[in-house]
XYZ file of C-alpha atoms in Angstrom:
678
model
C 86.860 48.787 70.519
C 85.543 51.473 68.132
C 86.462 51.291 64.359
C 87.929 54.654 64.833
C 90.181 53.639 67.689
C 90.926 50.477 65.324
C 91.968 52.870 62.124
C 93.791 54.902 65.408
C 95.842 52.000 66.148
C 96.816 50.789 62.566
C 98.159 54.331 61.610
C 100.093 54.494 64.312
C 101.675 50.873 63.803
C 102.327 52.344 60.361
C 104.169 55.335 61.321
C 106.343 53.106 63.842
C 106.396 49.734 61.626
C 110.319 51.120 60.721
C 110.961 50.394 64.240
C 109.176 47.062 64.498
C 111.767 45.475 61.664
C 114.657 46.828 63.911
C 113.813 44.016 66.386
C 114.266 41.676 63.454
C 117.881 43.108 62.817
C 118.749 43.079 66.818
C 117.586 39.161 66.662
C 119.618 38.134 63.701
C 122.878 40.142 64.822
C 123.805 37.223 67.373
C 122.956 34.962 65.157
C 125.350 36.037 62.368
C 128.353 36.927 65.028
C 127.880 32.842 65.789
C 128.353 31.900 62.418
C 130.983 34.637 61.336
C 132.443 37.200 63.053
C 132.709 39.516 60.078
C 129.215 38.835 59.451
C 127.903 40.009 62.494
C 129.748 43.389 62.559
C 128.367 44.499 59.397
C 125.100 43.453 60.263
C 125.339 45.514 63.428
C 126.751 48.526 61.108
C 123.788 47.753 59.148
C 121.131 47.398 61.654
C 122.506 51.080 63.227
C 122.645 53.208 59.823
C 118.750 51.524 59.349
C 117.764 52.920 63.029
C 119.087 56.365 61.981
C 118.148 56.528 58.875
C 114.297 55.403 60.103
C 114.520 57.690 62.885
C 115.587 60.646 60.426
C 112.530 59.931 58.498
C 110.114 59.698 61.383
C 110.977 62.992 62.465
C 111.414 64.799 59.339
C 108.062 63.586 58.081
C 105.604 63.363 61.056
C 104.524 67.087 60.776
C 103.856 66.566 57.165
C 101.769 62.980 57.685
C 100.013 64.456 60.506
C 99.138 67.388 58.304
C 98.201 65.200 55.501
C 96.188 63.216 58.058
C 94.371 66.398 59.033
C 93.732 67.004 55.212
C 92.291 63.759 54.988
C 90.122 63.936 57.976
C 88.711 66.950 56.749
C 87.986 65.816 53.406
C 86.376 62.475 54.890
C 83.614 64.878 56.668
C 82.908 67.241 54.105
C 79.957 68.445 56.223
C 82.284 69.127 59.396
C 84.855 70.757 57.393
C 82.230 73.068 55.721
C 80.902 73.921 59.211
C 84.548 74.539 60.458
C 84.885 76.885 57.356
C 81.869 78.406 57.610
C 82.231 79.022 61.508
C 82.064 82.740 62.282
C 84.732 82.656 64.809
C 88.538 82.749 63.107
C 90.282 79.039 63.721
C 92.509 77.173 62.826
C 95.126 74.075 63.880
C 98.733 74.784 64.488
C 100.954 71.954 65.291
C 103.309 71.610 68.512
C 106.202 74.504 67.196
C 102.992 76.769 66.264
C 103.327 76.249 62.694
C 99.589 76.579 61.225
C 98.141 73.464 59.590
C 94.668 74.736 58.732
C 92.740 77.691 58.793
C 89.145 78.441 58.103
C 87.681 81.346 55.885
C 87.254 83.616 58.895
C 91.192 83.373 60.119
C 92.345 84.140 56.231
C 90.176 87.043 55.816
C 91.651 88.221 59.061
C 95.224 88.358 57.356
C 93.645 89.700 54.307
C 94.271 86.641 51.687
C 97.720 86.288 53.330
C 99.221 82.769 52.546
C 99.599 81.763 56.412
C 99.821 77.590 55.600
C 102.660 76.587 57.071
C 103.940 79.698 58.448
C 104.767 79.699 62.097
C 101.920 81.530 63.948
C 104.614 83.847 65.691
C 105.718 85.349 61.927
C 101.997 85.902 60.953
C 100.834 87.527 63.929
C 103.589 90.446 65.409
C 101.831 90.335 68.550
C 102.414 87.129 69.213
C 105.388 85.464 70.838
C 107.098 82.172 71.694
C 106.090 82.652 75.264
C 101.967 82.795 74.567
C 102.312 79.160 73.384
C 102.323 77.872 76.908
C 99.247 76.244 78.625
C 97.857 75.879 81.754
C 96.869 72.819 83.943
C 93.695 72.018 81.441
C 95.752 72.713 78.596
C 94.738 76.277 77.870
C 95.695 79.751 77.393
C 93.959 83.160 77.024
C 95.201 86.382 76.405
C 94.670 89.809 74.596
C 96.125 90.435 71.232
C 96.010 93.912 68.889
C 96.075 93.125 64.964
C 95.527 95.271 62.398
C 93.861 97.982 64.626
C 91.280 95.234 66.037
C 91.574 93.942 69.455
C 91.109 89.950 69.700
C 90.741 87.526 72.577
C 93.071 84.740 71.348
C 92.572 81.174 72.810
C 94.880 77.817 72.794
C 93.863 74.526 73.378
C 95.906 72.126 73.259
C 94.585 68.620 72.318
C 95.711 64.887 70.657
C 94.398 62.447 68.126
C 94.271 60.029 71.260
C 90.953 60.166 73.006
C 92.440 59.065 75.859
C 95.293 61.763 76.149
C 93.094 64.069 78.175
C 93.074 61.558 81.099
C 96.760 59.933 81.308
C 98.547 62.993 80.012
C 101.209 64.253 82.171
C 104.374 66.871 82.280
C 106.342 64.825 79.906
C 103.481 64.287 77.041
C 102.929 66.712 74.664
C 99.739 67.262 72.704
C 99.916 66.764 68.853
C 98.097 69.734 67.890
C 96.695 73.129 69.158
C 93.037 74.437 68.555
C 93.802 78.654 67.880
C 90.280 80.612 68.605
C 90.209 84.527 67.873
C 87.297 86.203 69.262
C 86.796 90.006 67.883
C 86.773 92.159 71.507
C 87.236 95.606 69.640
C 83.506 96.443 69.983
C 83.021 95.237 73.561
C 86.423 97.113 74.293
C 85.135 100.266 72.486
C 82.000 99.951 74.596
C 84.174 99.270 78.209
C 85.898 102.306 77.301
C 83.249 104.299 76.565
C 81.525 103.118 79.853
C 84.796 103.946 81.769
C 84.510 107.380 80.014
C 81.506 108.219 80.825
C 82.374 107.805 84.906
C 82.183 110.449 87.054
C 84.967 111.733 89.174
C 84.222 113.292 91.861
C 86.716 116.385 93.436
C 87.286 119.144 96.285
C 88.913 122.485 95.530
C 90.091 124.366 98.257
C 91.521 128.046 98.345
C 94.116 126.851 100.513
C 95.448 130.425 101.597
C 91.909 131.825 102.039
C 92.688 133.826 105.480
C 96.025 135.394 104.157
C 94.152 136.617 101.200
C 91.646 138.399 103.318
C 94.462 139.853 105.663
C 96.461 141.322 103.036
C 93.890 142.253 100.387
C 92.342 145.764 100.817
C 88.722 145.278 101.981
C 87.523 146.780 98.615
C 89.232 144.189 96.526
C 88.227 141.271 98.855
C 84.844 140.665 97.063
C 86.511 141.297 93.517
C 89.095 138.829 94.301
C 87.082 136.166 95.387
C 84.896 136.721 92.243
C 87.518 136.145 90.281
C 88.832 133.149 91.518
C 84.969 131.870 91.634
C 85.494 132.659 87.396
C 88.518 131.082 86.939
C 87.715 127.709 88.502
C 83.894 127.717 86.592
C 85.561 128.199 83.494
C 88.329 125.720 83.351
C 86.260 122.923 84.952
C 83.339 124.314 82.450
C 85.381 123.518 79.172
C 85.641 119.875 80.267
C 81.688 120.020 81.019
C 82.302 119.803 84.527
C 79.976 121.505 87.363
C 81.238 123.402 89.847
C 79.352 124.277 92.856
C 80.676 126.375 95.952
C 80.203 125.079 98.908
C 81.692 127.559 101.507
C 83.534 130.763 101.274
C 86.842 129.291 100.316
C 85.674 125.280 99.127
C 84.340 124.009 96.165
C 82.619 120.805 95.090
C 83.506 119.463 91.374
C 82.642 116.484 89.370
C 83.090 115.616 85.633
C 83.323 112.912 82.870
C 86.558 110.795 83.367
C 87.427 111.187 79.685
C 88.334 114.784 80.051
C 90.808 113.415 83.106
C 93.726 113.098 80.404
C 93.480 116.574 79.195
C 93.854 117.839 82.881
C 97.032 115.248 83.439
C 98.379 116.850 80.111
C 98.367 120.477 81.046
C 99.053 119.545 84.873
C 95.571 121.171 85.991
C 96.702 124.576 84.433
C 93.982 126.099 86.730
C 96.731 126.220 89.527
C 98.759 128.446 87.845
C 95.854 130.292 86.467
C 94.533 131.468 89.922
C 97.883 132.422 90.934
C 97.947 134.786 88.128
C 94.870 136.817 89.378
C 96.236 140.274 90.762
C 95.251 140.547 94.455
C 96.931 144.256 94.547
C 99.603 142.222 97.043
C 102.393 140.644 97.056
C 100.717 136.849 97.944
C 99.418 134.773 95.160
C 95.832 133.039 95.304
C 96.571 129.408 95.527
C 94.437 126.202 94.998
C 94.346 122.554 96.524
C 92.459 120.057 94.136
C 91.632 116.614 95.517
C 89.991 114.211 93.107
C 89.087 110.286 93.550
C 88.411 107.520 91.153
C 88.507 104.014 90.298
C 85.736 102.600 92.470
C 82.516 101.540 91.398
C 80.367 103.414 93.640
C 80.358 107.067 93.585
C 80.512 107.503 97.743
C 83.508 105.504 97.481
C 85.256 107.800 95.074
C 84.096 110.498 97.145
C 85.812 109.202 99.705
C 89.042 108.980 97.664
C 88.399 112.725 96.803
C 88.519 113.954 100.619
C 91.391 111.735 101.406
C 93.168 113.172 98.376
C 92.087 116.893 99.307
C 93.680 116.025 102.850
C 96.809 114.791 101.211
C 97.205 117.737 98.997
C 97.165 120.489 102.081
C 99.142 118.160 104.280
C 102.157 118.845 101.315
C 101.615 122.402 101.590
C 98.733 123.194 98.951
C 98.769 124.630 95.604
C 98.569 121.164 94.132
C 96.178 118.481 92.591
C 96.386 114.985 94.042
C 94.473 112.303 92.113
C 93.357 109.169 94.241
C 92.986 106.396 91.425
C 92.106 103.341 93.638
C 95.513 102.369 95.586
C 97.434 104.748 93.450
C 98.382 108.573 93.874
C 99.384 111.015 91.303
C 100.489 114.554 92.027
C 100.715 117.855 90.131
C 101.673 120.976 90.802
C 103.264 121.747 94.535
C 105.787 124.252 93.184
C 105.088 127.138 95.537
C 106.666 127.198 98.946
C 104.254 127.261 101.746
C 102.929 130.157 103.209
C 103.712 130.989 106.892
C 100.156 131.023 108.853
C 100.215 133.799 111.145
C 97.320 133.281 113.221
C 97.842 130.654 115.978
C 93.799 129.215 116.161
C 95.043 125.897 114.796
C 97.738 125.586 117.450
C 95.671 126.334 120.311
C 92.897 123.908 118.863
C 95.041 121.129 118.582
C 96.609 121.800 122.225
C 93.293 121.830 123.650
C 92.696 118.441 121.707
C 96.160 117.470 122.498
C 95.741 117.959 126.236
C 91.732 116.073 126.293
C 93.289 112.889 124.762
C 95.938 112.940 127.150
C 93.539 113.527 130.363
C 91.592 110.760 129.191
C 94.383 107.690 128.759
C 96.956 106.283 131.138
C 100.727 106.367 129.829
C 102.559 107.892 126.971
C 104.890 106.770 124.493
C 106.798 109.010 122.308
C 108.299 108.207 118.987
C 110.241 109.468 116.552
C 111.465 108.451 113.313
C 114.456 105.911 112.832
C 118.209 107.481 113.354
C 116.487 110.073 115.390
C 118.021 113.836 114.817
C 117.928 116.732 117.157
C 114.798 117.757 116.115
C 113.087 114.295 116.588
C 114.881 114.117 120.054
C 113.769 117.650 120.926
C 110.169 117.151 120.139
C 109.966 113.998 122.080
C 111.661 115.860 125.088
C 108.844 118.180 124.658
C 106.283 116.064 124.539
C 107.778 114.179 127.811
C 107.639 117.527 129.863
C 104.007 117.915 128.488
C 103.208 114.541 129.674
C 104.970 114.762 133.074
C 102.970 118.332 133.797
C 99.774 116.964 133.281
C 100.344 113.816 135.664
C 100.932 111.133 132.918
C 104.192 108.867 133.010
C 106.025 108.787 129.772
C 108.166 107.140 127.830
C 110.471 107.749 124.825
C 110.803 105.390 122.473
C 114.835 105.555 120.890
C 116.713 103.319 118.916
C 120.007 104.470 116.934
C 120.348 108.162 116.836
C 122.608 110.821 114.977
C 126.177 111.392 116.997
C 124.737 115.222 117.881
C 121.808 113.360 119.656
C 124.112 110.982 121.461
C 125.863 113.252 124.048
C 122.476 114.594 124.777
C 121.358 111.144 125.650
C 123.931 110.401 127.930
C 123.696 113.709 129.844
C 119.482 112.897 130.434
C 120.577 109.121 131.129
C 123.208 110.365 133.904
C 120.683 112.759 135.430
C 118.924 111.386 138.594
C 116.115 113.715 138.061
C 114.900 111.278 135.190
C 113.944 108.237 135.768
C 115.318 104.919 134.314
C 112.544 103.803 131.980
C 112.538 107.492 130.306
C 114.136 105.904 127.449
C 113.129 102.650 126.168
C 113.784 100.409 123.197
C 111.149 99.684 120.593
C 110.828 95.937 121.834
C 110.342 96.963 125.139
C 107.934 99.419 124.088
C 105.984 96.540 122.303
C 105.713 94.297 125.374
C 104.163 97.432 127.458
C 102.073 99.623 125.565
C 98.268 98.765 126.110
C 94.900 100.257 124.545
C 94.767 102.630 127.390
C 98.127 104.462 126.415
C 98.743 106.892 123.449
C 101.655 107.097 121.400
C 102.857 110.411 119.868
C 104.815 110.148 116.474
C 107.011 113.101 116.346
C 108.959 114.238 112.833
C 107.538 111.767 110.753
C 104.382 110.622 109.378
C 105.087 107.544 107.932
C 105.113 104.245 109.700
C 108.057 102.772 107.558
C 110.014 105.798 108.967
C 109.338 105.272 112.541
C 111.498 103.956 114.837
C 109.621 100.798 115.520
C 107.180 100.010 112.591
C 105.127 97.215 114.651
C 104.595 99.775 117.285
C 102.115 102.078 114.999
C 99.880 98.820 114.523
C 99.993 97.826 118.091
C 99.105 101.327 119.356
C 95.066 102.274 119.357
C 95.379 106.120 119.851
C 98.113 107.960 117.943
C 99.136 111.278 117.745
C 100.935 112.466 114.845
C 102.945 115.892 115.136
C 105.098 116.637 111.551
C 106.429 119.264 109.471
C 107.158 117.319 106.258
C 105.191 117.115 103.158
C 102.552 114.439 103.289
C 102.573 111.460 101.521
C 100.440 108.807 100.293
C 101.952 106.328 103.325
C 100.649 108.254 105.907
C 99.973 106.564 109.107
C 96.274 106.262 108.859
C 93.558 105.739 111.877
C 95.645 108.857 113.588
C 93.032 110.634 116.257
C 95.046 113.862 116.452
C 97.112 115.104 113.319
C 99.077 118.220 113.425
C 101.103 118.599 110.360
C 101.997 121.844 109.545
C 104.205 122.281 106.685
C 105.040 125.860 107.110
C 106.671 125.533 110.237
C 110.324 125.262 110.325
C 110.731 122.233 113.013
C 108.731 119.492 114.836
C 109.898 121.412 118.153
C 108.370 124.435 116.811
C 105.297 123.204 116.655
C 105.730 121.501 120.082
C 106.530 124.717 121.709
C 103.535 126.494 120.108
C 101.407 123.208 122.039
C 103.692 124.119 124.908
C 102.112 127.411 125.171
C 98.470 126.782 125.063
C 98.041 123.575 126.750
C 96.301 125.467 129.287
C 98.973 124.410 132.394
C 102.634 126.103 133.182
C 104.798 124.060 131.660
C 108.215 124.466 133.730
C 111.244 123.722 131.609
C 114.821 122.710 132.655
C 117.697 124.565 130.931
C 118.781 120.864 129.364
C 115.297 120.356 127.774
C 115.099 124.455 126.559
C 118.389 123.791 125.480
C 117.590 120.603 123.477
C 114.761 121.869 122.014
C 115.924 125.162 120.958
C 119.099 122.491 119.335
C 116.115 120.693 117.267
C 115.223 124.433 115.687
C 118.644 125.587 115.076
C 119.332 122.044 113.134
C 116.129 122.101 110.975
C 116.661 125.890 110.219
C 120.503 125.785 109.626
C 121.086 128.251 112.524
C 118.263 130.270 111.478
C 119.316 130.750 107.807
C 116.724 128.429 106.365
C 112.692 127.945 106.274
C 112.488 130.800 108.757
C 109.303 132.448 109.716
C 107.926 135.027 112.312
C 106.612 132.032 114.362
C 109.814 130.299 114.476
C 111.723 133.088 116.108
C 108.716 133.091 118.341
C 109.252 129.615 119.776
C 113.389 130.463 120.100
C 112.069 133.289 122.365
C 109.785 131.015 124.607
C 112.595 128.682 124.997
C 115.066 131.337 125.402
C 113.000 132.948 128.512
C 112.506 129.257 129.725
C 116.656 129.399 130.072
C 118.073 128.186 126.881
C 121.404 129.170 126.851
C 122.865 130.091 123.175
C 126.408 129.440 123.965
C 125.686 125.880 125.205
C 123.571 125.015 122.024
C 126.257 126.107 119.880
C 128.619 124.258 121.735
C 126.511 120.945 121.281
C 127.235 121.490 117.403
C 131.027 121.950 117.443
C 132.461 119.351 114.747
C 135.383 117.030 115.837
C 138.632 117.266 113.532
C 137.377 113.852 112.000
C 134.303 115.020 110.753
C 135.115 118.492 109.364
C 137.880 116.466 107.867
C 135.176 114.231 106.142
C 132.824 117.173 105.360
C 135.879 118.592 103.560
C 136.330 116.044 101.612
C 132.826 115.457 100.431
C 132.749 118.871 99.492
C 135.377 118.732 97.534
C 134.708 115.730 95.536
C 131.343 117.380 94.667
C 130.408 117.053 90.917
C 128.852 119.928 89.608
C 125.881 118.516 86.919
C 123.705 120.677 84.670
C 126.024 123.352 85.642
C 123.745 124.263 89.034
C 123.433 120.395 90.602
C 126.286 119.544 93.387
C 126.259 115.863 93.514
C 128.628 113.996 96.442
C 129.330 111.095 98.047
C 130.123 110.748 101.391
C 132.103 108.110 102.189
C 133.195 108.975 105.870
C 133.872 105.575 107.680
C 136.130 107.121 111.093
C 133.215 109.412 112.046
C 130.245 108.516 114.506
C 127.636 109.659 112.331
C 128.275 109.254 108.374
C 124.838 110.524 107.736
C 125.116 114.013 109.902
C 128.398 114.452 107.993
C 126.363 113.897 105.045
C 123.860 116.466 105.981
C 126.362 119.115 107.009
C 127.918 118.716 103.660
C 124.613 119.055 101.738
C 124.095 122.629 103.907
C 127.623 123.493 102.939
C 127.389 122.674 99.421
C 124.864 125.478 98.887
C 126.517 128.135 99.824
C 128.653 127.689 96.525
C 128.028 130.294 94.182
C 125.828 129.333 91.302
C 124.716 126.250 93.035
C 120.539 125.874 93.082
C 120.659 122.542 94.834
C 123.076 120.072 96.638
C 122.906 116.499 96.882
C 125.103 114.418 99.278
C 124.761 110.424 99.106
C 125.974 108.780 102.745
C 126.396 104.789 102.255
C 125.599 103.483 105.745
C 124.102 100.391 107.364
C 123.367 98.410 104.054
C 121.373 101.864 102.783
C 122.293 104.991 101.279
C 120.763 107.980 103.031
C 120.395 110.938 100.439
C 120.679 114.595 101.892
C 118.848 117.268 99.333
C 118.920 121.087 100.018
C 117.894 123.831 97.610
C 117.480 127.537 97.364
C 114.714 127.492 94.271
C 114.350 124.189 93.466
C 111.627 121.535 94.473
C 114.085 118.450 95.572
C 111.386 117.375 97.298
C 109.710 115.775 94.241
C 113.073 114.272 93.717
C 113.637 112.615 97.199
C 109.760 111.499 96.663
C 110.661 109.475 93.667
C 113.275 107.524 96.039
C 110.552 106.940 98.683
C 111.770 109.871 100.795
C 110.094 113.026 101.466
C 110.452 116.627 103.031
C 110.118 120.186 101.893
C 110.480 121.916 98.579
C 114.040 123.110 99.567
C 114.940 120.630 102.456
C 114.376 116.747 101.687
C 115.695 113.538 102.414
C 115.532 109.821 101.509
C 116.754 106.219 102.077
C 117.805 103.928 99.618
C 117.800 100.104 100.156
C 119.498 97.426 98.337
C 121.348 99.325 95.822
C 124.859 100.391 95.361
C 125.981 104.147 96.017
C 127.274 104.366 92.564
C 123.397 103.271 90.787
C 121.879 105.588 92.928
C 123.699 108.098 92.033
C 123.189 107.866 88.048
C 119.341 106.963 89.075
C 119.530 111.019 90.559
C 121.065 112.195 87.524
C 118.523 110.507 85.374
C 115.859 111.665 87.400
C 116.968 115.422 87.494
C 117.317 115.179 83.393
C 113.785 113.715 83.233
C 112.361 116.269 85.698
C 114.138 119.719 83.942
C 112.718 118.309 80.357
C 109.265 118.168 82.175
C 109.582 121.435 83.742
C 109.646 120.492 87.294
C 112.572 121.386 87.773
């Protein structure tokens, strides 16, 4: 045994010596009882008092004794003490409670002469808390801390005076002391920040309504208008030391240093509004879409992020900036209504590509969103008929659907002209679909909202047709995507594809009525989001035999639905003078969500109401139907994980009580009003 171990053993014996004498007391108690019971009882009471007093003194004076022992050890080895004091790293010793036993000169210099000995480390460093004094399996803990405007890396390491403690320690054993180190990381953090600030952010800028501008602006003013737009863009990014290069008549490439991004975010990319102020001499404003990418080490990876961001900005209707920072996505702008495309060139191109894709594959599976409405079902019927026309076997993936869709489904199932496998469940489709088949997703572009999310991953060839603002969780690896925000409905897009499929599509009256009903629902009887192409699609369906009276009868309300809608409207709360909020508690109706959506439409007809929100608890979820006149409810619904359009949007909230969602909605409305988003 070494001399140190011998000394350590003697010290431990000295500390616990009173408890050794206790054994003698215990031996004397039965002897005394043998001779005299009263003497034995007195001896037992004295032993208990002796034990309690010894225990109190041991617990109370052990930390002080440990401190004196540390001081003695430091004094005993002056060379080691001097080395620790002169160490260029702030260093100290703590007891197991966090009390500072000893500190070197560097640590005392950091606290600017404050007397810290015998103080708890938590009271000295305000960024320190008790949760920090925890250790991993190796008895070590590291974290960053800011103190007196300096940034430090804190290292805590527990140790014991017992040299064999590290080998035999377990969950019950505790260390005697804690070594406390501070490493100044201020300069390193500054260099890291400077390095991050100097990194380049790449971006794409699109003049997203270029064709419409060129059609509306007088020929003599076209060159001047484009020159003014070029100047605005160059000036804006020039102020941030950025470089802009025009790659096409309506496309620009830009890169700038990351340190300027915060300023752009603070002014919410004011270039979006600056460009709209350009006098085009007509009623149409120029709008930009900006896609930026950052977060990766390689510039080419950031370029890919920027390309994805600009696609997302365009898919959301343009007039906005989208920043993709690694896996995070940030949106700015997007306050303008999408401009209806007068040209159908895009429809023709998509129809041609769609036809070629179907001809190269086997069967076709068509799927809408969960709880399918008339637009999703009508679009699915349209694609079903197109696939049949091209000689392909088609199936519609169908699960739950709204009450207005229910009679249509039953009508198709009862019709002998349609096969029994026209409708399939999601689980059935998972077993049937192969790599040679095509999956068409209509009226949604997110796998989470699709009728069967697993089917999206299973299919190798996917087509997406939708009219909602695109979100960051859009389905990836899509071979053909047709997302047109300016369209009134998915049925409208399907009708346009139908007209350019290079085949004569023979719709039955039932199919024409179904698709016409889809347009009616999404436009609220042709009163909202209606454009020239909407009426052209309706006219096409009318020529194919759509019966207006029959379609209107499809949407006649039952008395229970009408009462539930009336109750929802009468219980509406007017929030901030212009926002109507109500809860639809309809329980005795077939489709509460449909009643909620209808109530939201009706609330918007009330004078002074600019936006309406109806929340419907259904199947352990809260469905939100949002409608607006000149407010952007789509931004609000995105905060709940939903989406849609500026004036028509919705969301589904899981695991929340309806009253809690109402509170969140009000809080969100207030926040957006303060930010100027509403």
